[in-house]
Tab-separated table of C-alpha atoms in Angstrom:
chain	number	residue	atom	x	y	z
A	1	MET	CA	-19.685	-7.833	-2.664
A	2	ALA	CA	-16.566	-5.661	-2.831
A	3	GLN	CA	-14.503	-5.055	0.263
A	4	ALA	CA	-12.888	-1.895	1.534
A	5	ASN	CA	-9.253	-1.423	0.580
A	6	SER	CA	-7.114	-4.469	1.257
A	7	VAL	CA	-3.813	-4.187	3.118
A	8	ALA	CA	-0.835	-6.383	2.254
A	9	CYS	CA	1.830	-6.746	4.955
A	10	PHE	CA	5.312	-7.964	4.052
A	11	SER	CA	7.985	-9.369	6.362
A	12	SER	CA	11.536	-8.971	5.056
A	13	ASN	CA	15.089	-9.223	6.299
A	14	MET	CA	15.122	-5.413	6.338
A	15	GLY	CA	11.942	-5.068	8.396
A	16	GLN	CA	8.173	-5.179	8.075
A	17	PHE	CA	6.051	-2.904	5.892
A	18	CYS	CA	2.398	-2.743	4.880
A	19	ILE	CA	0.805	-1.494	1.675
A	20	GLU	CA	-2.764	-0.239	1.409
A	21	LEU	CA	-4.129	-1.364	-1.957
A	22	PHE	CA	-6.450	0.924	-3.889
A	23	ASP	CA	-9.041	-1.734	-4.753
A	24	THR	CA	-11.696	0.748	-5.864
A	25	GLN	CA	-9.541	3.202	-7.816
A	26	THR	CA	-7.419	0.573	-9.598
A	27	PRO	CA	-9.417	-2.674	-9.480
A	28	VAL	CA	-7.616	-4.507	-12.286
A	29	THR	CA	-4.145	-3.696	-10.992
A	30	THR	CA	-5.040	-4.515	-7.399
A	31	ALA	CA	-6.623	-7.838	-8.381
A	32	ASN	CA	-3.485	-8.643	-10.370
A	33	PHE	CA	-1.222	-7.845	-7.405
A	34	LEU	CA	-3.343	-9.969	-5.062
A	35	GLN	CA	-3.249	-12.824	-7.575
A	36	TYR	CA	0.545	-12.789	-7.451
A	37	ILE	CA	0.458	-12.732	-3.636
A	38	ASP	CA	-1.977	-15.648	-3.523
A	39	SER	CA	0.144	-17.632	-5.963
A	40	GLY	CA	3.184	-17.273	-3.713
A	41	ALA	CA	5.105	-15.302	-6.343
A	42	TYR	CA	6.294	-12.671	-3.868
A	43	THR	CA	7.133	-15.041	-0.998
A	44	ASN	CA	10.926	-15.478	-0.979
A	45	GLY	CA	11.075	-12.694	-3.544
A	46	ILE	CA	13.821	-10.082	-3.632
A	47	PHE	CA	14.168	-6.391	-4.342
A	48	HIS	CA	16.330	-6.458	-7.436
A	49	ARG	CA	16.615	-2.750	-8.274
A	50	SER	CA	17.625	0.183	-6.122
A	51	VAL	CA	17.902	3.718	-7.457
A	52	PRO	CA	18.439	5.973	-4.407
A	53	GLY	CA	16.262	9.065	-4.499
A	54	PHE	CA	14.016	7.435	-7.096
A	55	VAL	CA	12.615	3.894	-6.607
A	56	ILE	CA	13.057	0.467	-5.019
A	57	GLN	CA	11.752	-2.299	-7.300
A	58	GLY	CA	10.767	-5.931	-6.745
A	59	GLY	CA	8.378	-8.586	-7.954
A	60	GLY	CA	10.571	-9.876	-10.756
A	61	PHE	CA	12.744	-12.506	-9.085
A	62	LYS	CA	12.545	-14.941	-6.202
A	63	ILE	CA	14.785	-17.375	-4.365
A	64	VAL	CA	14.129	-21.024	-5.170
A	65	ASP	CA	15.542	-24.287	-3.839
A	66	GLY	CA	17.308	-26.557	-6.301
A	67	THR	CA	19.464	-29.666	-6.296
A	68	SER	CA	22.574	-27.512	-5.953
A	69	GLY	CA	21.125	-25.166	-3.321
A	70	LYS	CA	19.331	-21.835	-3.451
A	71	SER	CA	19.334	-19.699	-6.566
A	72	LEU	CA	17.417	-16.860	-8.222
A	73	ALA	CA	14.650	-17.463	-10.720
A	74	ALA	CA	12.346	-15.132	-12.608
A	75	VAL	CA	8.794	-14.950	-11.269
A	76	ASN	CA	6.276	-16.791	-13.436
A	77	THR	CA	4.008	-14.104	-14.807
A	78	PHE	CA	0.349	-13.948	-15.730
A	79	SER	CA	-0.973	-12.065	-18.758
A	80	PRO	CA	-0.173	-8.322	-18.915
A	81	ILE	CA	-2.842	-5.970	-17.599
A	82	ILE	CA	-4.334	-2.715	-18.838
A	83	ASN	CA	-2.857	0.547	-17.573
A	84	GLU	CA	-4.997	2.257	-14.906
A	85	PHE	CA	-3.046	5.453	-14.283
A	86	LYS	CA	-5.096	7.793	-12.071
A	87	ILE	CA	-2.992	8.612	-8.992
A	88	SER	CA	0.283	10.554	-8.907
A	89	ASN	CA	3.627	8.871	-8.241
A	90	THR	CA	4.452	10.729	-5.039
A	91	ARG	CA	6.724	9.547	-2.229
A	92	GLY	CA	5.447	6.404	-0.543
A	93	THR	CA	3.153	5.339	-3.353
A	94	VAL	CA	3.466	1.903	-4.966
A	95	ALA	CA	3.216	1.484	-8.735
A	96	MET	CA	3.525	-1.161	-11.425
A	97	ALA	CA	6.648	-1.459	-13.553
A	98	LYS	CA	6.237	-2.107	-17.279
A	99	LEU	CA	8.059	-2.283	-20.571
A	100	GLY	CA	9.158	0.908	-22.287
A	101	SER	CA	6.695	2.368	-24.803
A	102	ALA	CA	4.136	-0.267	-23.808
A	103	PRO	CA	1.539	1.174	-21.384
A	104	ASN	CA	-0.422	-2.083	-21.065
A	105	SER	CA	2.533	-4.378	-20.332
A	106	ALA	CA	2.622	-4.590	-16.498
A	107	THR	CA	2.786	-8.096	-15.037
A	108	SER	CA	4.466	-8.924	-11.698
A	109	GLN	CA	7.011	-6.170	-11.073
A	110	TRP	CA	6.253	-3.208	-8.846
A	111	PHE	CA	8.147	-0.358	-7.221
A	112	VAL	CA	7.993	2.055	-4.308
A	113	ASN	CA	8.529	5.746	-5.018
A	114	LEU	CA	11.275	7.088	-2.745
A	115	ALA	CA	10.536	10.678	-3.780
A	116	ASP	CA	7.913	12.714	-5.594
A	117	ASN	CA	8.361	11.293	-9.094
A	118	SER	CA	5.115	12.686	-10.473
A	119	ALA	CA	6.770	15.109	-12.897
A	120	ASN	CA	8.349	12.138	-14.657
A	121	LEU	CA	6.348	8.977	-14.021
A	122	ASP	CA	2.879	10.528	-14.311
A	123	HIS	CA	3.557	11.409	-17.944
A	124	GLN	CA	5.930	8.721	-19.180
A	125	ASN	CA	4.634	5.640	-21.025
A	126	GLY	CA	0.987	6.440	-20.395
A	127	GLY	CA	1.650	7.146	-16.719
A	128	PHE	CA	2.750	4.501	-14.237
A	129	THR	CA	-0.228	3.034	-12.386
A	130	VAL	CA	-0.136	3.760	-8.666
A	131	PHE	CA	-2.192	1.071	-6.928
A	132	GLY	CA	-1.227	1.484	-3.278
A	133	ARG	CA	0.675	3.374	-0.617
A	134	VAL	CA	3.145	2.364	2.071
A	135	LEU	CA	1.568	2.678	5.532
A	136	PHE	CA	2.717	3.571	9.027
A	137	ASP	CA	6.529	3.719	9.293
A	138	GLY	CA	7.100	1.389	6.335
A	139	MET	CA	9.070	3.973	4.369
A	140	THR	CA	11.902	3.629	6.908
A	141	VAL	CA	12.421	0.135	5.454
A	142	PHE	CA	12.710	1.439	1.901
A	143	ASP	CA	14.899	4.362	2.913
A	144	ALA	CA	17.193	1.828	4.591
A	145	ILE	CA	17.255	-0.342	1.456
A	146	ALA	CA	18.173	2.728	-0.591
A	147	LYS	CA	21.269	3.202	1.601
A	148	LEU	CA	22.577	-0.321	0.949
A	149	LYS	CA	25.447	-0.966	-1.426
A	150	ILE	CA	24.477	-2.016	-4.931
A	151	ALA	CA	25.760	-5.081	-6.766
A	152	ASN	CA	25.750	-5.666	-10.522
A	153	LEU	CA	24.578	-9.232	-11.074
A	154	GLY	CA	23.987	-8.698	-14.770
A	155	GLY	CA	20.934	-8.020	-16.903
A	156	SER	CA	17.916	-6.792	-14.955
A	157	LEU	CA	19.923	-7.374	-11.756
A	158	ASN	CA	22.498	-4.675	-12.469
A	159	ALA	CA	21.405	-2.468	-9.548
A	160	THR	CA	20.606	-5.038	-6.871
A	161	PRO	CA	20.809	-3.913	-3.231
A	162	THR	CA	22.873	-6.166	-0.966
A	163	ILE	CA	22.972	-6.428	2.806
A	164	ASN	CA	26.611	-7.534	2.645
A	165	ALA	CA	28.666	-4.650	4.050
A	166	SER	CA	31.309	-5.151	1.362
A	167	GLY	CA	28.744	-4.819	-1.401
A	168	ALA	CA	29.408	-8.318	-2.665
A	169	VAL	CA	26.844	-11.068	-3.232
A	170	HIS	CA	28.222	-14.458	-2.285
A	171	SER	CA	24.841	-16.169	-1.810
A	172	THR	CA	21.128	-15.422	-1.745
A	173	ASP	CA	21.515	-14.578	1.958
A	174	ASP	CA	23.145	-11.311	0.855
A	175	LEU	CA	19.980	-10.150	-0.935
A	176	VAL	CA	17.028	-8.146	0.379
A	177	GLN	CA	14.398	-10.835	0.771
A	178	ILE	CA	10.649	-10.964	1.373
A	179	ASN	CA	9.971	-13.817	3.775
A	180	HIS	CA	6.195	-13.677	4.114
A	181	VAL	CA	3.188	-11.796	2.750
A	182	GLU	CA	-0.234	-11.570	4.389
A	183	THR	CA	-3.347	-9.703	3.268
A	184	VAL	CA	-5.849	-8.160	5.668
A	185	ASP	CA	-9.346	-6.839	4.962
A	186	VAL	CA	-10.226	-3.885	7.162
A	187	THR	CA	-12.693	-1.019	6.842
A	188	GLY	CA	-10.218	1.772	7.430
A	189	VAL	CA	-6.589	2.675	7.994
A	190	PHE	CA	-5.099	5.167	10.443
A	191	SER	CA	-1.657	6.280	9.297
A	192	ASP	CA	0.274	9.558	9.628
A	193	GLY	CA	-2.564	11.159	11.551
A	194	ILE	CA	-5.159	10.429	8.860
A	195	LEU	CA	-8.064	8.009	9.235
A	196	SER	CA	-9.301	6.898	5.796
A	197	PHE	CA	-12.330	4.686	5.162
A	198	PRO	CA	-15.450	4.211	2.994
A	199	VAL	CA	-18.771	5.295	4.485
A	200	ASP	CA	-22.499	4.978	3.830
A	201	ILE	CA	-24.273	8.156	4.921
A	202	GLY	CA	-27.740	6.750	4.224
A	203	THR	CA	-28.241	8.133	0.729
A	204	GLY	CA	-27.395	4.952	-1.162
A	205	GLN	CA	-24.196	6.506	-2.508
A	206	PRO	CA	-21.031	5.283	-0.757
A	207	TYR	CA	-18.071	7.626	-0.331
A	208	THR	CA	-14.446	7.392	0.678
A	209	VAL	CA	-13.347	10.007	3.208
A	210	ASN	CA	-10.384	11.110	5.302
A	211	LEU	CA	-10.610	12.314	8.886
A	212	LYS	CA	-7.598	14.190	10.247
A	213	LEU	CA	-6.660	13.812	13.914
A	214	ILE	CA	-6.651	17.369	15.292
A	215	SER	CA	-6.511	16.624	19.032
A	216	SER	CA	-5.705	13.686	21.310
A	217	LYS	CA	-6.248	15.293	24.745
A	218	PRO	CA	-8.522	15.003	26.587
A	219	ASP	CA	-10.406	13.290	23.739
A	220	PHE	CA	-9.464	12.024	20.304
A	221	VAL	CA	-10.987	14.540	17.907
A	222	PHE	CA	-11.035	14.187	14.120
A	223	GLN	CA	-12.045	16.605	11.374
A	224	LEU	CA	-13.262	15.754	7.895
A	225	ASP	CA	-11.066	16.798	4.982
A	226	PRO	CA	-13.689	17.914	2.420
A	227	ALA	CA	-11.208	17.512	-0.440
A	228	SER	CA	-10.883	13.812	0.359
A	229	VAL	CA	-14.556	12.989	-0.203
A	230	ALA	CA	-15.038	10.898	-3.330
A	231	ALA	CA	-17.960	8.803	-4.560
A	232	LEU	CA	-17.413	5.055	-4.873
A	233	PRO	CA	-18.855	3.034	-7.760
A	234	VAL	CA	-19.694	0.084	-5.487
A	235	SER	CA	-20.441	-0.291	-1.801
A	236	PRO	CA	-17.802	-2.249	0.177
A	237	GLY	CA	-19.071	-5.114	2.297
A	238	ASN	CA	-17.539	-3.824	5.527
A	239	ILE	CA	-18.329	-0.160	5.004
A	240	ALA	CA	-18.642	2.379	7.827
A	241	THR	CA	-22.047	3.937	8.484
A	242	PHE	CA	-23.081	7.435	9.512
A	243	SER	CA	-26.502	8.357	10.893
A	244	SER	CA	-27.467	11.993	10.477
A	245	GLY	CA	-30.285	11.402	12.974
A	246	ASN	CA	-28.068	10.819	16.008
A	247	GLY	CA	-24.744	11.964	14.549
A	248	GLN	CA	-23.076	8.621	15.149
A	249	LEU	CA	-20.330	7.192	12.959
A	250	HIS	CA	-19.596	3.470	13.219
A	251	ILE	CA	-16.464	1.973	11.655
A	252	PRO	CA	-16.287	-1.854	11.834
A	253	SER	CA	-12.476	-2.100	11.869
A	254	VAL	CA	-9.397	0.104	11.550
A	255	MET	CA	-5.767	-0.908	11.104
A	256	ILE	CA	-3.540	1.315	13.250
A	257	GLY	CA	-0.215	-0.524	12.855
A	258	PRO	CA	1.359	-3.480	11.047
A	259	THR	CA	-0.035	-5.895	13.641
A	260	ALA	CA	-2.735	-3.811	15.344
A	261	ILE	CA	-6.420	-3.622	14.429
A	262	VAL	CA	-9.168	-2.011	16.504
A	263	LYS	CA	-12.830	-2.872	15.990
A	264	ASN	CA	-16.251	-1.309	16.340
A	265	ILE	CA	-15.071	2.281	16.483
A	266	LEU	CA	-17.860	4.643	17.483
A	267	MET	CA	-17.597	8.394	16.923
A	268	ARG	CA	-20.008	11.240	17.502
A	269	LEU	CA	-20.444	14.334	15.340
A	270	THR	CA	-19.683	17.122	17.817
A	271	ASP	CA	-19.565	20.091	15.431
A	272	ALA	CA	-21.669	19.836	12.273
A	273	GLY	CA	-20.349	23.137	10.948
A	274	SER	CA	-16.735	21.963	10.823
A	275	TYR	CA	-17.504	18.240	10.441
A	276	THR	CA	-15.706	17.421	13.666
A	277	PHE	CA	-16.017	13.969	15.246
A	278	THR	CA	-15.079	12.826	18.757
A	279	LEU	CA	-14.113	9.250	19.531
A	280	VAL	CA	-16.599	7.610	21.891
A	281	SER	CA	-15.474	3.980	22.104
A	282	TYR	CA	-13.693	1.106	20.394
A	283	GLU	CA	-12.770	-2.527	21.020
């Protein structure tokens, strides 16, 4: 059975960031990304392209140990995947890189949009497939990378960010490195004041919804964003449930930070007219 959206958390020498993966909207792309994570392709990987005000790109190269020490090597790629463009390339979204004039050519490389690039990337080359979004305060990491000096290491590495203050790259230690990647399966995510999760309302048709935090004193109060409601083709295994009989909403688990997950969240519908929910309890 499908799960709710996966979350991939990365530790790097520039800080930690997490990406919510859009499993339901872009299943092929998400499965491809998770396959690269599981294979270890992104562990010890680097961000090899920095275009301030545009994108930070990685997934193409990693640091490997050899007889003469550490060096860079291209990531071993799987077969290219079909393009699944559906979601706009706005700031904080994560999309697949691909070859020019080849919509179905994405393999391992991906990028984070530093700005709203929808006017360009939504229409170019069949549209670039957005398959996730950076959560919590993760964009501070990418904004910091965008401020680093850039080194030209040749070829696809001609705009590589370096943590060396002089802008030089004397060894792999001068590169922006991913040290560890971990995936987490949770029902929902609370980020930037929005609680997003899939829910079964008892009709047999699962939906994904967003609840906006509108008050935190004296109680945590959330309101449904009607525009966020969308039908899901399959029901996730750890889906939230809502009972119209008693007005109770139960969410099995919610990620509220890179290392923080709360469980068994219980909310009560306190205003049916405005779809307002009040937090009752959690673990």
